[in-house]
Every structure is written in C-alpha cells, then in structure tokens.
XYZ file of C-alpha atoms in Angstrom:
288
model
C 50.407 -58.392 -21.879
C 48.217 -60.394 -19.885
C 48.210 -64.451 -20.563
C 44.943 -66.277 -20.294
C 45.237 -69.571 -18.366
C 44.760 -72.872 -19.984
C 44.020 -76.025 -18.702
C 43.213 -78.528 -16.514
C 46.047 -78.202 -13.745
C 45.949 -74.422 -14.363
C 42.575 -74.029 -13.499
C 43.242 -76.046 -10.379
C 45.690 -74.099 -8.673
C 43.923 -70.583 -10.036
C 42.380 -70.342 -5.934
C 45.529 -71.026 -4.734
C 47.843 -68.443 -6.607
C 44.484 -65.607 -6.540
C 44.880 -65.798 -2.485
C 49.034 -66.464 -2.730
C 48.335 -62.934 -4.732
C 46.417 -61.315 -2.088
C 48.752 -61.723 0.578
C 51.648 -59.949 -1.097
C 49.700 -57.366 -1.902
C 48.333 -56.729 1.722
C 51.821 -57.871 2.988
C 53.710 -55.274 1.049
C 54.054 -51.535 2.574
C 52.983 -49.140 -0.518
C 55.982 -47.096 -1.617
C 56.219 -43.467 0.457
C 55.878 -40.312 -1.628
C 58.402 -37.948 -3.038
C 58.037 -35.078 -1.056
C 57.809 -31.762 -2.774
C 61.131 -30.038 -3.160
C 61.114 -27.645 0.058
C 60.120 -23.936 -0.661
C 60.864 -20.817 1.307
C 58.259 -18.239 1.414
C 59.906 -15.108 -1.263
C 58.285 -11.648 -0.770
C 59.331 -8.576 -1.356
C 62.073 -8.380 1.598
C 65.352 -6.567 0.378
C 63.487 -5.262 -3.233
C 64.241 -1.883 -3.745
C 63.504 0.233 -6.988
C 65.095 2.497 -9.246
C 64.028 5.620 -11.444
C 64.508 2.769 -14.629
C 64.827 -0.567 -13.190
C 64.321 -3.261 -10.529
C 67.622 -4.144 -7.878
C 67.519 -5.616 -4.787
C 69.351 -5.081 -0.918
C 72.368 -7.780 -1.143
C 75.396 -9.041 1.208
C 77.307 -11.670 0.973
C 77.876 -14.513 3.419
C 80.490 -14.054 5.408
C 79.342 -9.885 5.621
C 79.461 -8.241 9.014
C 75.891 -6.510 9.858
C 78.418 -3.858 9.790
C 79.846 -3.327 6.944
C 78.345 -0.739 3.854
C 75.197 -2.210 2.298
C 74.872 -3.396 -1.324
C 72.647 -2.988 -3.876
C 72.766 -5.258 -6.993
C 71.174 -4.318 -10.601
C 71.741 -4.119 -14.133
C 74.835 -2.774 -16.235
C 72.607 -1.352 -18.207
C 70.604 0.636 -15.365
C 73.978 2.483 -14.334
C 72.396 6.355 -13.904
C 75.809 7.341 -16.400
C 74.944 5.478 -19.290
C 75.310 1.786 -20.447
C 78.473 0.553 -20.821
C 80.205 -0.218 -24.490
C 81.096 -3.596 -24.915
C 84.426 -4.618 -23.640
C 83.792 -1.727 -21.414
C 84.332 -1.952 -17.071
C 83.720 1.158 -14.683
C 84.522 0.750 -11.224
C 84.782 3.088 -7.880
C 82.199 5.995 -9.283
C 81.139 8.798 -6.738
C 77.098 8.406 -6.660
C 74.432 9.677 -5.113
C 71.936 7.465 -6.804
C 68.222 6.883 -4.691
C 66.863 3.240 -4.244
C 62.967 3.217 -2.640
C 62.766 0.155 -0.207
C 60.238 -1.775 -0.483
C 57.611 -3.351 2.883
C 57.433 -7.277 2.594
C 54.145 -7.211 0.557
C 55.395 -4.947 -2.247
C 52.395 -3.152 -1.800
C 54.074 -0.167 0.565
C 57.180 2.051 0.936
C 59.799 1.894 3.605
C 62.008 4.217 3.373
C 64.890 5.534 0.917
C 68.173 4.086 0.352
C 71.130 6.253 -1.170
C 74.574 5.402 -2.472
C 77.885 6.577 -2.079
C 79.870 4.260 -4.804
C 78.629 3.344 -7.950
C 82.122 -0.072 -7.013
C 81.263 -1.495 -10.193
C 79.239 -1.802 -13.889
C 79.556 -3.273 -16.999
C 77.711 -5.203 -19.717
C 80.913 -7.309 -20.676
C 80.514 -11.189 -20.292
C 77.202 -10.313 -17.014
C 75.144 -7.000 -17.221
C 75.939 -6.350 -13.607
C 75.719 -3.168 -11.340
C 77.321 -2.824 -7.833
C 76.380 0.110 -5.488
C 77.571 0.537 -1.973
C 75.752 3.073 0.313
C 75.765 5.196 2.917
C 74.371 3.100 6.110
C 75.391 -0.347 7.364
C 73.471 -3.645 7.189
C 72.758 -3.617 10.863
C 71.424 0.363 10.655
C 68.907 -0.739 7.444
C 67.416 -3.371 9.598
C 67.444 -1.406 12.729
C 65.574 1.323 11.479
C 63.226 -0.129 8.784
C 63.475 -3.723 9.770
C 64.493 -5.677 6.620
C 67.588 -7.569 5.917
C 69.458 -7.968 2.748
C 69.662 -11.051 0.682
C 72.197 -13.095 0.634
C 73.924 -14.268 -2.828
C 74.771 -17.476 -3.187
C 78.578 -18.979 -4.232
C 77.433 -21.637 -6.226
C 76.973 -21.952 -10.063
C 72.801 -22.441 -10.764
C 70.970 -25.713 -11.381
C 68.817 -26.068 -14.193
C 65.735 -26.905 -13.294
C 65.455 -24.857 -9.653
C 61.993 -22.997 -8.910
C 63.079 -19.469 -9.379
C 61.068 -16.238 -8.328
C 61.722 -12.698 -10.294
C 61.079 -10.226 -8.095
C 60.630 -6.556 -9.654
C 60.409 -3.533 -7.758
C 60.074 -1.650 -10.409
C 56.647 -2.926 -11.220
C 56.351 -4.428 -7.447
C 55.798 -7.992 -9.444
C 57.278 -11.502 -8.674
C 57.329 -14.174 -11.998
C 57.489 -17.836 -11.375
C 58.900 -20.231 -13.504
C 62.093 -22.525 -13.588
C 65.962 -22.445 -14.630
C 65.469 -24.563 -17.962
C 68.990 -24.363 -18.921
C 72.302 -21.640 -19.835
C 73.105 -20.225 -23.142
C 76.767 -20.907 -23.437
C 76.537 -17.450 -25.204
C 73.807 -15.128 -24.912
C 74.063 -11.804 -27.876
C 72.206 -8.438 -28.122
C 73.339 -5.957 -30.617
C 77.252 -4.955 -29.660
C 77.092 -7.254 -26.333
C 77.723 -10.558 -25.579
C 77.121 -12.447 -21.988
C 78.241 -15.884 -21.065
C 76.729 -19.256 -19.610
C 73.125 -17.059 -19.250
C 69.682 -18.611 -17.770
C 67.734 -18.895 -19.700
C 63.861 -18.704 -18.130
C 60.523 -21.487 -18.225
C 58.345 -19.130 -20.335
C 55.900 -18.251 -16.587
C 58.423 -15.272 -16.932
C 57.928 -13.062 -19.591
C 59.217 -9.830 -18.469
C 58.902 -6.869 -19.360
C 61.147 -3.201 -19.744
C 61.501 -1.788 -16.101
C 62.054 -5.967 -14.176
C 65.843 -4.710 -15.787
C 67.926 -5.505 -12.052
C 65.011 -7.947 -10.520
C 67.090 -10.568 -8.908
C 66.588 -13.876 -9.488
C 65.785 -15.867 -6.480
C 66.258 -19.684 -5.759
C 62.593 -20.183 -4.355
C 64.856 -23.117 -2.435
C 67.430 -21.314 -0.583
C 66.244 -18.280 -1.114
C 69.217 -17.298 -2.249
C 69.787 -14.527 -5.040
C 71.002 -16.551 -8.225
C 71.336 -14.132 -11.091
C 69.742 -10.905 -12.863
C 67.571 -10.603 -14.360
C 68.518 -8.817 -17.632
C 66.789 -9.747 -21.169
C 64.016 -11.647 -22.881
C 63.595 -12.051 -26.405
C 60.241 -9.152 -27.066
C 60.237 -10.483 -31.121
C 61.893 -12.901 -32.928
C 64.467 -11.297 -34.303
C 67.676 -12.310 -34.274
C 70.369 -11.031 -31.894
C 69.559 -7.925 -31.911
C 67.926 -4.670 -29.728
C 65.531 -5.921 -26.791
C 66.234 -9.959 -29.023
C 68.580 -12.049 -27.588
C 69.355 -14.695 -29.431
C 71.516 -17.863 -27.932
C 75.093 -19.002 -29.442
C 76.321 -22.611 -29.031
C 80.316 -23.166 -29.218
C 80.410 -24.058 -32.386
C 78.776 -20.819 -33.396
C 75.405 -22.152 -34.261
C 73.008 -19.518 -33.623
C 69.532 -20.482 -32.107
C 66.880 -17.928 -30.900
C 63.742 -18.280 -28.579
C 61.361 -15.814 -29.309
C 59.944 -14.523 -25.730
C 62.091 -16.370 -23.394
C 63.214 -14.040 -20.550
C 66.975 -14.582 -19.458
C 69.418 -13.266 -17.011
C 72.838 -13.099 -15.498
C 74.860 -15.154 -13.112
C 76.086 -13.634 -9.881
C 78.103 -16.164 -7.742
C 80.979 -14.884 -10.335
C 80.293 -10.897 -8.883
C 79.339 -12.358 -5.255
C 83.235 -13.540 -4.971
C 84.837 -10.611 -5.658
C 82.844 -8.935 -2.352
C 85.351 -8.700 0.707
C 85.252 -7.860 4.069
C 84.075 -4.012 4.364
C 81.823 -4.319 1.012
C 85.100 -4.293 -1.142
C 86.097 -5.511 -4.055
C 88.916 -7.373 -4.585
C 89.495 -8.625 -8.445
C 92.251 -11.209 -6.686
C 89.852 -13.282 -4.670
C 89.081 -16.859 -5.277
C 86.331 -17.663 -7.207
C 85.848 -13.862 -8.465
C 85.318 -14.083 -12.372
C 83.379 -10.982 -13.813
C 85.851 -9.048 -16.184
C 87.861 -6.043 -15.152
C 89.046 -3.291 -16.507
C 92.895 -4.936 -17.254
C 90.936 -8.147 -18.470
C 88.198 -5.865 -20.515
C 88.146 -6.095 -23.892
C-alpha cells in the first residue's frame, strides 16, 4: 500500500527522498536468475522392443563390462503369463528376443537374446529381469550402444521424467507427482508406486518402459499402468490406498514401480542375491 505524503515538511524532503531511493536502486545488484535444473538429453539409447511390451538394456553402477547384459521389463510382460498375486518366479530358462533400437528410435540395431529369466513378479512391484547371452562390452562393441544405469536411490517428487517406449517408439515427458502408498489393480497390490502428472498418458504397449530421471539419465522406475476409465481397483483401473485404507481413484493418471530395490539385489556377474543390502523385492520365501 502506498501512503500519500502530507504536510509541508514531507514536501520539503520529497526531492531528497527521491534521490536517495534512486541511488539505492542503482546500487542494488539485480538478483541472479535461478538456474533451471540440469537436463540430460534422453533418447532411445538402450531401449528395446518386445513382442508385446517395452523394455530397456540396464546395468547397475558397479557392473563390469564383461558381465552378462540385462534387460528389464514388467512382470505382466513375462512370456510365461502374468504372475499371480503372491507369486515370485526366478531363474527360468528363456530364449526371448528383444529388438534393440537406435538412438532416434526410428531404426533398429539388432536383436538381443536372453538365456535366463532371472526374476519375475507382480507382488509389491511389477518387474521381469532377463539375462542375455552376451556382455555389455560386446553389445557396445557391436552396436555402439551403452546400457542405461539403474539408480540405487529412492526417487524424489518433482523429478522431471521421461517414459521411453520401445514398442511404440514414443517418448512421454511429465513430472513425478507423488507416491501411492499402495496401488491396487484387480488381484495385485504394489507398494510405494510412482504417480505421474497427467502429461504421461501412457497406453497399452508402453508397459515395461523405463522411467528415466531427465536430470541424471538414470532409470528410477518402470512404467506399468494407468487408470483408463475411472473404475475403482479393477483391471486396467488401479486405485490408490493410503495407510488408513482410504481409496482414491485418479482417472487417466499413470503409474510406475520403483526399481532401486531390485537394482540393489544385482550382484557382480549379473546374478541375484536377495541378501544384499538395500534389496527389498519379495522372493520365494517372502512371497505372500
């Protein structure tokens, strides 16, 4: 609010006050602009297409170039059928193939092949992990393509996200809106799920797409579902359940499952060790 100066005394000092204010304004340095968050140029490097889903070539920060390479997708994309609630499937022979895309997503570099399905579940999370018949070094030498790195940290709200679908060769950009304490869809319940802002209006076939932190370029989650038509807790219509059991339905909002708890289970040589520090995914003895 501006007040009018009244009286002869105020008028006498008006010129002096104006000069003083002008000098103060001139001497005050303008505040530096707030820098925009750093953004990595996310493209289709390390992205694969499956016959029915999307996926990615991934590695942990401690993986060796000579380790067998790994491919990550959803549990409900497993070729043996969707695991039932409480089921964990490990260490199965697999010869599944994956189409490796080039960085633009408009061309293909070659075909990768699995030897084992290391892990698949839809309990607490929604993930399948495959071991390939070749190493990270061999893939890079042949195709010039590095693997995406799995983050070992819990993601943060507000993160700038890229959801990159190899099946559709399409990239979605949105923000990490928050987390669902429990996400329930039909018979399955997932824990601490990532919730997107509305711009990531993912569709069928984007299942298994890596969710990439645009600041670090690391994989922080795996895309798995969206509430398609506002139904409550039904197939293709997940609902959120809070600590008190209250249910919230968010029509047309998509979700992903965090991957840091699985990344911590991956030991040298691309094997799973459920006793490793930070490994939080369910395994056979814990499945319920």
